[in-house]
Coordinates of N, CA and C in Angstrom, one line a residue:
M11 N 13.3 -5.2 11.8 CA 13.0 -5.8 10.4 C 12.0 -4.8 10.1
I12 N 10.6 -4.8 10.8 CA 9.6 -4.0 10.6 C 9.8 -2.5 10.6
R13 N 10.9 -2.4 11.8 CA 11.5 -0.9 12.5 C 11.9 -0.3 10.5
M14 N 12.9 -1.8 10.2 CA 14.1 -1.3 9.3 C 12.8 -0.5 8.1
Y15 N 11.7 -1.5 7.6 CA 11.0 -1.3 6.1 C 10.5 0.2 6.6
L16 N 10.1 0.8 8.0 CA 8.9 1.7 8.4 C 10.3 3.1 8.4
E17 N 11.2 2.9 8.7 CA 12.2 3.8 8.5 C 12.7 4.3 7.1
A18 N 12.6 3.2 6.4 CA 13.0 3.3 4.9 C 11.9 4.1 4.0
M19 N 10.4 4.0 4.5 CA 9.4 4.3 3.9 C 9.6 6.0 4.7
V20 N 9.8 6.2 5.7 CA 9.9 7.4 6.0 C 10.5 8.6 5.1
I21 N 11.9 8.1 4.8 CA 12.3 8.7 4.5 C 12.1 9.3 3.0
Y22 N 11.3 8.2 2.1 CA 10.7 8.2 1.1 C 9.6 9.6 1.1
I23 N 8.9 9.4 1.9 CA 7.3 10.0 2.2 C 8.2 11.8 2.8
L24 N 9.1 11.6 3.5 CA 9.7 12.9 3.4 C 10.0 13.5 2.3
M25 N 10.5 13.1 1.6 CA 11.2 13.1 0.2 C 9.9 14.1 -0.6
G26 N 8.8 12.5 -1.1 CA 7.9 13.2 -1.7 C 6.8 14.0 -1.1
A27 N 6.8 14.6 0.3 CA 5.6 15.7 0.4 C 5.7 16.6 0.2
P28 N 6.8 17.9 0.1 CA 7.0 18.5 -0.2 C 7.1 18.7 -1.7
V29 N 7.5 17.7 -2.6 CA 7.1 17.5 -3.9 C 5.4 17.5 -4.7
Y30 N 4.6 16.3 -3.8 CA 3.1 16.2 -4.2 C 2.5 17.3 -3.8
L31 N 3.1 18.2 -2.9 CA 1.6 19.4 -2.4 C 2.4 20.5 -2.9
L32 N 3.3 21.0 -3.7 CA 3.7 21.7 -4.8 C 2.8 21.6 -5.9
I33 N 2.8 20.4 -6.5 CA 2.1 19.9 -7.7 C 0.8 19.6 -7.5
R34 N 0.4 19.2 -6.5 CA -1.5 19.6 -5.9 C -1.5 20.9 -5.8
Y35 N -1.2 21.9 -4.6 CA -1.1 23.4 -5.4 C -1.4 24.0 -6.5
L36 N -0.5 23.2 -7.8 CA -0.6 24.4 -8.6 C -2.0 23.6 -9.6
Y37 N -2.1 22.4 -9.4 CA -2.8 21.7 -9.9 C -4.5 22.6 -9.6
I38 N -4.5 22.4 -8.4 CA -6.3 23.2 -7.7 C -6.2 24.4 -8.5
K39 N -4.6 25.2 -8.4 CA -4.6 27.2 -8.6 C -4.8 26.8 -10.1
Y40 N -4.5 26.4 -10.9 CA -4.7 26.0 -12.2 C -6.6 26.0 -12.5
K41 N -6.9 24.6 -12.1 CA -8.3 24.6 -11.9 C -9.0 25.1 -11.6
K42 N -8.8 26.3 -11.0 CA -9.7 27.3 -10.2 C -10.6 26.4 -9.1
Q43 N -10.2 25.1 -8.6 CA -10.9 24.7 -7.9 C -11.1 24.9 -5.9
Q44 N -12.1 24.7 -5.6 CA -12.4 25.1 -4.3 C -11.5 23.5 -3.5
I45 N -10.9 24.7 -2.2 CA -10.2 23.4 -1.5 C -11.0 22.5 -0.5
Q46 N -11.5 21.2 -0.6 CA -11.9 20.6 0.0 C -11.0 19.9 1.3
W47 N -11.2 20.3 2.5 CA -9.3 19.9 3.4 C -9.7 18.6 3.8
I48 N -11.2 18.0 4.0 CA -11.4 16.6 4.4 C -10.6 15.5 3.1
K49 N -11.1 15.7 2.0 CA -10.6 15.3 0.9 C -8.9 15.3 0.6
E50 N -9.0 16.6 0.9 CA -7.5 16.7 -0.1 C -6.5 16.3 1.4
S51 N -6.9 16.2 2.6 CA -5.9 15.4 3.9 C -5.8 14.3 3.4
L52 N -7.3 13.3 2.8 CA -7.3 11.9 2.5 C -6.3 11.8 1.2
L53 N -6.4 12.2 0.6 CA -5.4 12.4 -0.9 C -4.3 12.5 -0.5
F54 N -3.9 13.2 0.2 CA -2.7 13.5 1.0 C -1.5 12.2 0.9
L55 N -2.6 11.8 2.4 CA -2.1 10.4 3.2 C -2.5 9.6 2.0
F56 N -2.9 9.1 1.7 CA -3.1 8.2 0.1 C -2.1 8.1 -0.5
V57 N -1.5 9.2 -0.9 CA -0.6 9.0 -2.3 C 0.8 9.2 -1.2
M58 N 1.1 9.5 0.2 CA 2.4 9.2 0.7 C 2.7 8.0 1.5
F59 N 0.8 7.2 1.4 CA 0.9 5.7 2.0 C 1.5 5.0 0.6
C60 N 0.8 5.2 -0.9 CA 1.5 4.7 -1.9 C 2.8 4.8 -2.1
I61 N 3.2 5.9 -2.0 CA 4.9 6.5 -1.9 C 5.6 5.3 -1.2
G62 N 5.1 5.4 0.0 CA 5.8 4.3 0.8 C 5.9 3.0 0.5
V63 N 4.9 2.7 0.2 CA 4.8 1.1 -0.5 C 5.8 0.9 -2.2
A64 N 5.8 2.0 -2.5 CA 6.4 1.9 -3.9 C 7.9 1.9 -3.2
S65 N 8.5 2.5 -2.1 CA 9.4 2.7 -1.8 C 10.6 1.0 -1.6
Q66 N 9.3 -0.1 -1.2 CA 9.7 -1.0 -0.7 C 9.5 -2.2 -1.8
T67 N 8.7 -1.8 -2.8 CA 8.3 -2.9 -3.7 C 9.2 -2.7 -4.9
I68 N 9.0 -1.1 -5.7 CA 9.2 -1.5 -7.3 C 10.3 0.0 -7.9
I69 N 10.3 1.0 -6.5 CA 11.8 1.5 -6.6 C 12.9 0.8 -6.2
P70 N 13.3 0.4 -7.4 CA 15.4 0.5 -6.7 C 15.8 0.4 -5.6
H71 N 16.7 0.3 -5.0 CA 17.3 0.3 -3.8 C 18.8 1.3 -4.5
W72 N 18.8 2.7 -4.0 CA 20.2 3.2 -4.0 C 21.0 4.1 -3.2
Y73 N 22.1 4.1 -3.3 CA 23.0 4.6 -2.3 C 23.9 5.1 -3.1
M74 N 24.6 6.0 -1.9 CA 25.8 7.4 -2.3 C 27.1 6.3 -2.3
T75 N 28.0 6.0 -3.1 CA 29.5 5.7 -2.8 C 30.2 6.8 -3.1
I76 N 31.6 6.1 -3.1 CA 32.8 7.4 -3.3 C 33.6 6.4 -4.5
G77 N 33.7 6.9 -5.6 CA 34.6 6.5 -6.4 C 36.3 6.5 -6.3
E78 N 36.8 5.9 -7.3 CA 38.0 5.8 -7.4 C 38.7 7.5 -7.2
D79 N 38.1 8.3 -8.0 CA 38.5 9.4 -8.0 C 37.6 10.4 -6.4
G80 N 37.5 9.8 -6.0 CA 37.6 10.0 -4.6 C 36.1 11.1 -4.7
K81 N 35.0 11.3 -5.1 CA 34.0 11.6 -5.6 C 32.7 10.9 -5.2
Q82 N 31.8 11.7 -5.1 CA 30.5 10.9 -4.3 C 29.8 10.3 -6.2
Q83 N 29.4 9.5 -5.9 CA 28.7 9.3 -7.2 C 27.4 8.2 -6.6
L84 N 26.3 8.2 -7.4 CA 24.9 7.6 -7.1 C 25.1 6.1 -7.5
S85 N 24.9 5.3 -6.9 CA 24.8 4.0 -7.0 C 23.5 3.1 -7.3
I86 N 22.6 2.6 -8.2 CA 21.6 2.1 -7.8 C 21.9 0.3 -8.2
Q87 N 20.9 0.0 -7.3 CA 20.9 -2.0 -7.2 C 20.0 -2.2 -7.9
M88 N 20.4 -2.8 -9.1 CA 18.7 -3.5 -9.7 C 19.0 -5.0 -9.6
T89 N 19.6 -5.6 -8.7 CA 19.2 -7.0 -8.3 C 19.6 -7.2 -7.1
E90 N 18.9 -8.4 -6.8 CA 18.9 -8.6 -5.4 C 19.9 -10.0 -5.1
G91 N 20.3 -10.5 -3.6 CA 21.5 -11.2 -3.2 C 21.0 -12.7 -4.4
I92 N 19.5 -12.7 -3.4 CA 18.6 -14.0 -4.0 C 17.8 -14.0 -4.7
R93 N 17.4 -14.0 -5.9 CA 15.8 -13.7 -6.7 C 15.2 -14.6 -6.9
S94 N 14.1 -15.0 -7.2 CA 13.5 -16.1 -7.2 C 12.1 -15.7 -7.7
I95 N 11.8 -16.9 -8.4 CA 10.2 -16.6 -9.1 C 9.0 -18.0 -8.6
N96 N 8.3 -17.6 -8.2 CA 7.4 -18.6 -7.8 C 5.9 -18.3 -8.8
L97 N 5.6 -19.4 -9.0 CA 4.1 -19.2 -10.4 C 3.6 -20.0 -9.6
I98 N 3.5 -20.7 -8.3 CA 2.5 -22.1 -8.0 C 2.0 -21.3 -7.0
P99 N 0.8 -21.2 -6.9 CA -0.4 -20.5 -5.8 C 0.3 -21.4 -4.8
F100 N 0.3 -20.5 -3.6 CA 0.0 -21.3 -1.9 C 1.0 -21.8 -1.9
S101 N 2.2 -22.1 -2.4 CA 3.3 -23.1 -2.0 C 3.8 -22.2 -1.5
T102 N 4.4 -20.7 -1.3 CA 5.0 -19.8 -0.6 C 4.6 -19.8 0.7
I103 N 2.9 -19.6 0.5 CA 2.2 -19.6 1.9 C 2.2 -20.8 2.7
Y104 N 2.3 -21.9 2.2 CA 2.2 -23.3 2.7 C 3.5 -23.3 3.7
S105 N 4.9 -22.6 3.2 CA 5.8 -23.1 3.2 C 6.0 -21.9 4.9
Y106 N 5.8 -20.7 4.4 CA 5.1 -20.3 5.8 C 4.6 -20.6 7.6
L107 N 3.4 -21.1 6.8 CA 2.4 -22.0 7.8 C 3.3 -23.2 8.1
A108 N 3.9 -24.2 8.0 CA 4.4 -25.4 7.8 C 5.2 -25.1 9.3
F109 N 5.4 -24.5 10.6 CA 5.4 -24.7 11.7 C 5.9 -26.7 12.4
S110 N 7.0 -26.2 12.8 CA 7.2 -27.5 13.3 C 6.5 -27.8 14.9
N111 N 6.8 -29.2 15.4 CA 6.2 -29.0 17.1 C 7.5 -28.5 17.7
D112 N 8.9 -28.0 17.3 CA 9.3 -27.1 18.4 C 9.7 -25.8 18.4
Q113 N 10.5 -25.8 19.0 CA 10.0 -23.9 19.1 C 10.8 -23.4 18.2
V114 N 9.8 -22.2 17.7 CA 9.6 -21.5 16.7 C 11.2 -20.8 16.7
S115 N 11.7 -21.1 15.1 CA 12.7 -20.4 15.1 C 12.9 -19.3 14.5
N116 N 13.7 -18.5 14.6 CA 14.3 -17.4 13.9 C 13.5 -17.3 12.6
W117 N 13.8 -18.0 11.6 CA 13.5 -18.1 10.2 C 11.9 -18.1 10.4
Q118 N 11.4 -19.3 10.9 CA 10.2 -19.1 11.2 C 9.3 -17.7 11.6
Q119 N 10.1 -16.9 12.2 CA 9.3 -16.1 12.9 C 9.6 -14.7 11.7
V120 N 10.3 -14.7 11.2 CA 10.8 -13.8 9.8 C 9.2 -14.2 8.8
S121 N 9.5 -15.6 8.2 CA 8.2 -15.9 7.6 C 6.6 -15.5 8.1
L122 N 6.6 -15.4 8.9 CA 5.4 -15.3 9.7 C 4.8 -13.6 9.5
V123 N 6.2 -12.8 9.7 CA 6.4 -11.5 10.0 C 5.9 -11.3 8.0
N124 N 6.8 -11.7 7.6 CA 6.3 -11.2 5.8 C 4.8 -11.8 5.9
L125 N 4.6 -13.3 6.2 CA 3.1 -13.5 6.0 C 2.1 -12.4 6.2
L126 N 2.1 -12.0 7.3 CA 1.2 -10.8 8.0 C 1.5 -9.4 7.5
G127 N 2.9 -9.1 7.7 CA 2.8 -8.0 6.3 C 2.7 -7.8 4.8
N128 N 2.5 -8.6 4.3 CA 1.6 -8.7 3.2 C 0.5 -8.5 3.0
V129 N -0.5 -8.8 3.9 CA -1.7 -8.7 3.9 C -1.7 -7.5 4.7
L130 N -1.3 -7.0 6.1 CA -1.9 -5.6 6.3 C -1.0 -4.5 5.9
V131 N 0.1 -4.1 5.1 CA 0.7 -3.3 4.5 C -0.6 -2.8 4.0
F132 N -1.6 -3.6 3.1 CA -2.1 -3.6 1.8 C -3.2 -3.2 2.4
V133 N -4.1 -3.3 3.4 CA -5.3 -2.6 4.0 C -5.3 -1.7 3.5
P134 N -4.5 -0.7 3.8 CA -5.1 0.8 3.6 C -5.7 0.9 2.2
F135 N -4.9 0.3 1.2 CA -6.1 0.0 -0.3 C -7.2 0.4 0.0
G136 N -7.2 -0.5 0.6 CA -9.2 -1.0 0.6 C -10.1 0.3 1.2
I137 N -9.3 0.9 2.0 CA -9.9 2.0 2.9 C -10.0 3.3 2.3
F138 N -9.1 3.6 1.4 CA -8.8 5.3 1.1 C -9.4 5.0 -0.2
L139 N -9.5 3.9 -1.2 CA -9.7 4.0 -2.5 C -11.7 3.8 -2.3
P140 N -12.2 3.4 -1.7 CA -14.1 3.9 -1.5 C -13.7 5.1 -1.0
L141 N -13.0 5.6 -0.1 CA -13.0 7.0 0.8 C -13.0 8.2 -0.3
L142 N -12.1 7.9 -1.3 CA -11.9 8.9 -2.2 C -12.4 9.1 -3.8
W143 N -12.8 7.3 -4.2 CA -13.6 7.3 -5.4 C -14.8 6.8 -5.4
S144 N -15.8 7.1 -5.3 CA -17.2 6.5 -5.3 C -16.9 5.6 -6.2
I145 N -16.8 5.1 -7.1 CA -16.2 3.8 -8.1 C -15.8 2.9 -7.2
F146 N -14.9 2.8 -6.2 CA -14.5 1.8 -6.0 C -15.3 1.1 -4.4
R147 N -16.6 2.1 -4.5 CA -17.5 1.8 -3.5 C -18.4 0.2 -3.6
K148 N -18.1 0.0 -4.9 CA -18.7 -1.5 -5.7 C -17.3 -2.2 -5.1
F149 N -18.2 -3.5 -4.7 CA -17.0 -4.7 -4.5 C -16.2 -5.3 -5.6
T150 N -17.6 -5.2 -6.7 CA -16.9 -5.5 -7.9 C -15.5 -5.1 -8.5
S151 N -16.0 -3.5 -8.5 CA -14.8 -2.5 -8.6 C -13.6 -2.9 -7.8
L152 N -13.8 -2.7 -6.6 CA -12.6 -2.6 -5.4 C -12.1 -3.9 -6.1
L153 N -12.7 -5.1 -6.3 CA -11.9 -6.6 -6.5 C -11.3 -6.3 -7.6
W154 N -11.3 -5.7 -8.7 CA -10.8 -5.8 -10.1 C -9.2 -4.7 -9.4
M155 N -9.5 -3.5 -8.6 CA -8.1 -3.2 -8.1 C -7.4 -3.4 -7.3
S156 N -8.2 -5.1 -6.9 CA -7.4 -5.6 -5.4 C -6.5 -6.6 -6.2
I157 N -6.9 -6.8 -7.5 CA -6.0 -7.6 -8.2 C -4.6 -7.4 -9.4
C158 N -5.5 -5.8 -9.7 CA -4.7 -5.2 -10.6 C -3.6 -4.5 -9.8
I159 N -3.1 -3.7 -8.9 CA -2.3 -3.6 -8.0 C -1.1 -4.1 -7.5
P160 N -1.6 -5.7 -7.1 CA -0.4 -6.7 -6.5 C 0.0 -6.7 -7.8
L161 N -0.6 -7.0 -9.0 CA -0.1 -7.7 -9.9 C 0.6 -6.8 -10.5
F162 N 0.7 -5.6 -11.0 CA 1.1 -4.7 -11.6 C 2.6 -4.4 -10.5
I163 N 2.7 -4.8 -9.2 CA 3.7 -4.4 -8.4 C 4.7 -5.8 -8.9
E164 N 4.3 -7.0 -8.8 CA 4.5 -8.1 -9.1 C 5.7 -8.2 -10.6
I165 N 4.8 -8.4 -11.3 CA 5.1 -7.9 -12.9 C 6.5 -6.8 -12.8
T166 N 6.4 -5.6 -12.1 CA 7.4 -4.7 -11.9 C 8.7 -5.2 -11.7
Q167 N 8.5 -6.2 -10.6 CA 9.8 -6.3 -9.6 C 10.2 -7.6 -10.6
L168 N 9.8 -8.0 -11.8 CA 10.4 -9.0 -12.9 C 11.6 -8.1 -13.2
F169 N 11.5 -6.5 -13.8 CA 12.4 -6.0 -14.4 C 13.1 -4.8 -13.8
I170 N 12.8 -5.2 -12.2 CA 14.2 -4.4 -11.4 C 15.0 -5.2 -10.8
G171 N 14.8 -6.8 -10.6 CA 15.6 -8.1 -10.4 C 15.6 -8.1 -8.9
R172 N 14.0 -8.0 -8.9 CA 13.5 -8.8 -7.3 C 12.6 -9.8 -7.2
S173 N 12.7 -10.8 -6.4 CA 11.8 -11.6 -6.6 C 10.5 -11.7 -6.9
T174 N 9.7 -12.5 -7.5 CA 8.1 -12.2 -8.0 C 8.1 -13.6 -7.7
D175 N 6.6 -13.5 -7.0 CA 5.7 -14.7 -6.1 C 4.1 -13.9 -6.4
I176 N 3.6 -15.6 -6.8 CA 2.1 -15.2 -7.2 C 1.6 -15.0 -5.7
D177 N 2.1 -15.8 -4.7 CA 1.7 -15.7 -3.5 C 1.2 -14.1 -2.8
D178 N 2.9 -13.3 -3.0 CA 2.1 -12.1 -2.9 C 1.1 -11.6 -3.1
V179 N 0.9 -11.7 -4.5 CA -0.1 -11.1 -4.9 C -2.0 -11.1 -4.5
I180 N -1.9 -12.8 -4.1 CA -2.8 -13.0 -3.1 C -3.3 -12.5 -2.0
L181 N -1.6 -12.5 -1.3 CA -1.7 -12.0 0.4 C -2.1 -10.3 0.1
N182 N -1.9 -9.8 -0.8 CA -2.1 -8.4 -1.0 C -3.0 -8.2 -1.6
M183 N -4.1 -8.9 -1.9 CA -5.4 -8.9 -3.0 C -6.1 -9.4 -1.2
L184 N -6.0 -10.6 -0.6 CA -6.5 -10.2 0.7 C -6.3 -9.0 1.7
G185 N -5.3 -8.3 1.6 CA -5.2 -7.2 2.5 C -6.3 -6.4 2.6
I186 N -6.3 -5.9 0.8 CA -6.9 -5.0 0.1 C -8.5 -5.3 0.3
I187 N -9.2 -6.4 0.1 CA -10.3 -6.8 0.4 C -10.7 -6.7 2.1
F188 N -9.5 -6.7 3.1 CA -10.1 -7.3 4.7 C -9.9 -5.6 4.5
G189 N -9.6 -4.9 3.9 CA -9.4 -3.1 4.6 C -10.8 -2.7 3.8
F190 N -11.4 -3.0 2.9 CA -12.8 -2.8 2.1 C -13.7 -3.5 3.0
F191 N -13.8 -4.6 3.3 CA -14.6 -4.6 4.4 C -14.5 -3.6 5.9
L192 N -13.9 -3.3 6.2 CA -13.6 -2.2 7.3 C -14.1 -0.9 7.0
Y193 N -14.0 -0.5 5.8 CA -14.6 0.5 5.2 C -16.1 0.5 5.6
K194 N -16.8 -0.9 4.6 CA -18.4 -0.9 5.0 C -18.7 -1.3 6.3
I195 N -17.9 -1.6 7.0 CA -18.7 -2.1 8.5 C -18.8 -0.4 8.8
H196 N -17.7 0.5 8.6 CA -17.8 1.9 9.7 C -18.8 2.7 8.9
H197 N -18.6 2.1 7.3 CA -20.0 3.6 6.5 C -21.0 2.6 6.7
N198 N -21.2 1.7 7.2 CA -22.7 1.4 7.3 C -23.2 1.7 8.6
L199 N -22.3 1.3 10.0 CA -22.7 1.6 11.4 C -22.6 3.2 11.5
F200 N -22.1 3.9 10.2 CA -21.9 5.9 10.7 C -23.7 5.9 10.3
H201 N -24.0 5.4 8.7 CA -25.0 5.7 8.3 C -26.2 5.7 9.4
K202 N -26.0 4.2 10.0 CA -26.9 3.7 10.5 C -27.5 5.1 11.6
R203 N -26.1 5.2 12.5 CA -26.4 6.0 13.3 C -26.5 7.5 13.1
K204 N -25.8 8.3 11.9 CA -26.9 9.5 11.1 C -28.4 8.9 10.9
A205 N -28.5 8.5 10.7 CA -30.0 7.5 10.9 C -31.0 8.1 11.8
F206 N -30.5 7.3 12.5 CA -31.0 7.4 14.2 C -31.3 8.9 14.7
V207 N -30.0 9.8 14.7 CA -30.0 10.9 14.9 C -31.1 11.8 14.4
D208 N -31.3 11.5 13.2 CA -32.1 12.4 12.3 C -33.7 11.8 12.2
I209 N -34.4 10.9 12.9 CA -35.3 10.5 13.5 C -35.6 10.8 14.8
K210 N -34.6 11.0 15.9 CA -34.5 11.5 16.9 C -35.0 12.6 16.9
I211 N -34.1 13.8 16.2 CA -34.1 14.9 15.7 C -35.7 15.2 15.4
K212 N -36.6 14.7 14.7 CA -37.7 14.9 14.1 C -38.9 14.8 14.8
D213 N -38.3 13.4 15.7 CA -39.5 13.3 16.9 C -39.3 14.4 17.6

C-alpha cells in the first residue's frame, strides 16, 4: 500500500517538476534576482513534496477511458466507494489502537499504517517551513500553520467526495510539530558546533 501511494506521488511530481522549474526560472529572471542555489534546491524539494501530498489528498483521481465512439476520454472520479465524515476527536485514533490479544489482522495492520502515515507524511512540513521562511522559526507561527494545512486539506476533501476526519487533522498536526522539533534540534546542535569552532579558531 505504501509503495502504491509513493508510485502515484512520483507520477505527479515528475509532471509538476518541469512546470515549476520553468515558472520559477521566469520569475527569477523577471525579478532579476541572484540565484541562491541552496535556497532554490530546498524550495524545489518543498514544492515537489507539496505536489506529492496534494496528489493523494486534494487532487481528484483521474484516468483515461475509451468511450462508445472508440476515442479516449479523460474521466475524473469525484467520489470514493466509501465516504465518511468524522467530527469526534480521537474516535478514529482509538479504533486504530484498539488491538485485540489475538494475532494482528490485516485490517489492523492497514490501520496502523494509516495512523503512522498520517503523522510521518507531514513531518517534512515542520522541517521545510522554518528552513525556508524565518517567520516559521517561532513555534507559535508554526503551530498555526500546523493547524491550517491539515484543516485546509480536510475541508477541501468535503467538496471532492473524499472522507473527512478530524483525527487526520490531529495526526497531521502532530507530524508537522514533530518535524519542527527535529529542525530545532538540528539547528541548535549546528549553532553550538559552529560557536565551538569559532572559539577554537579565536584561541
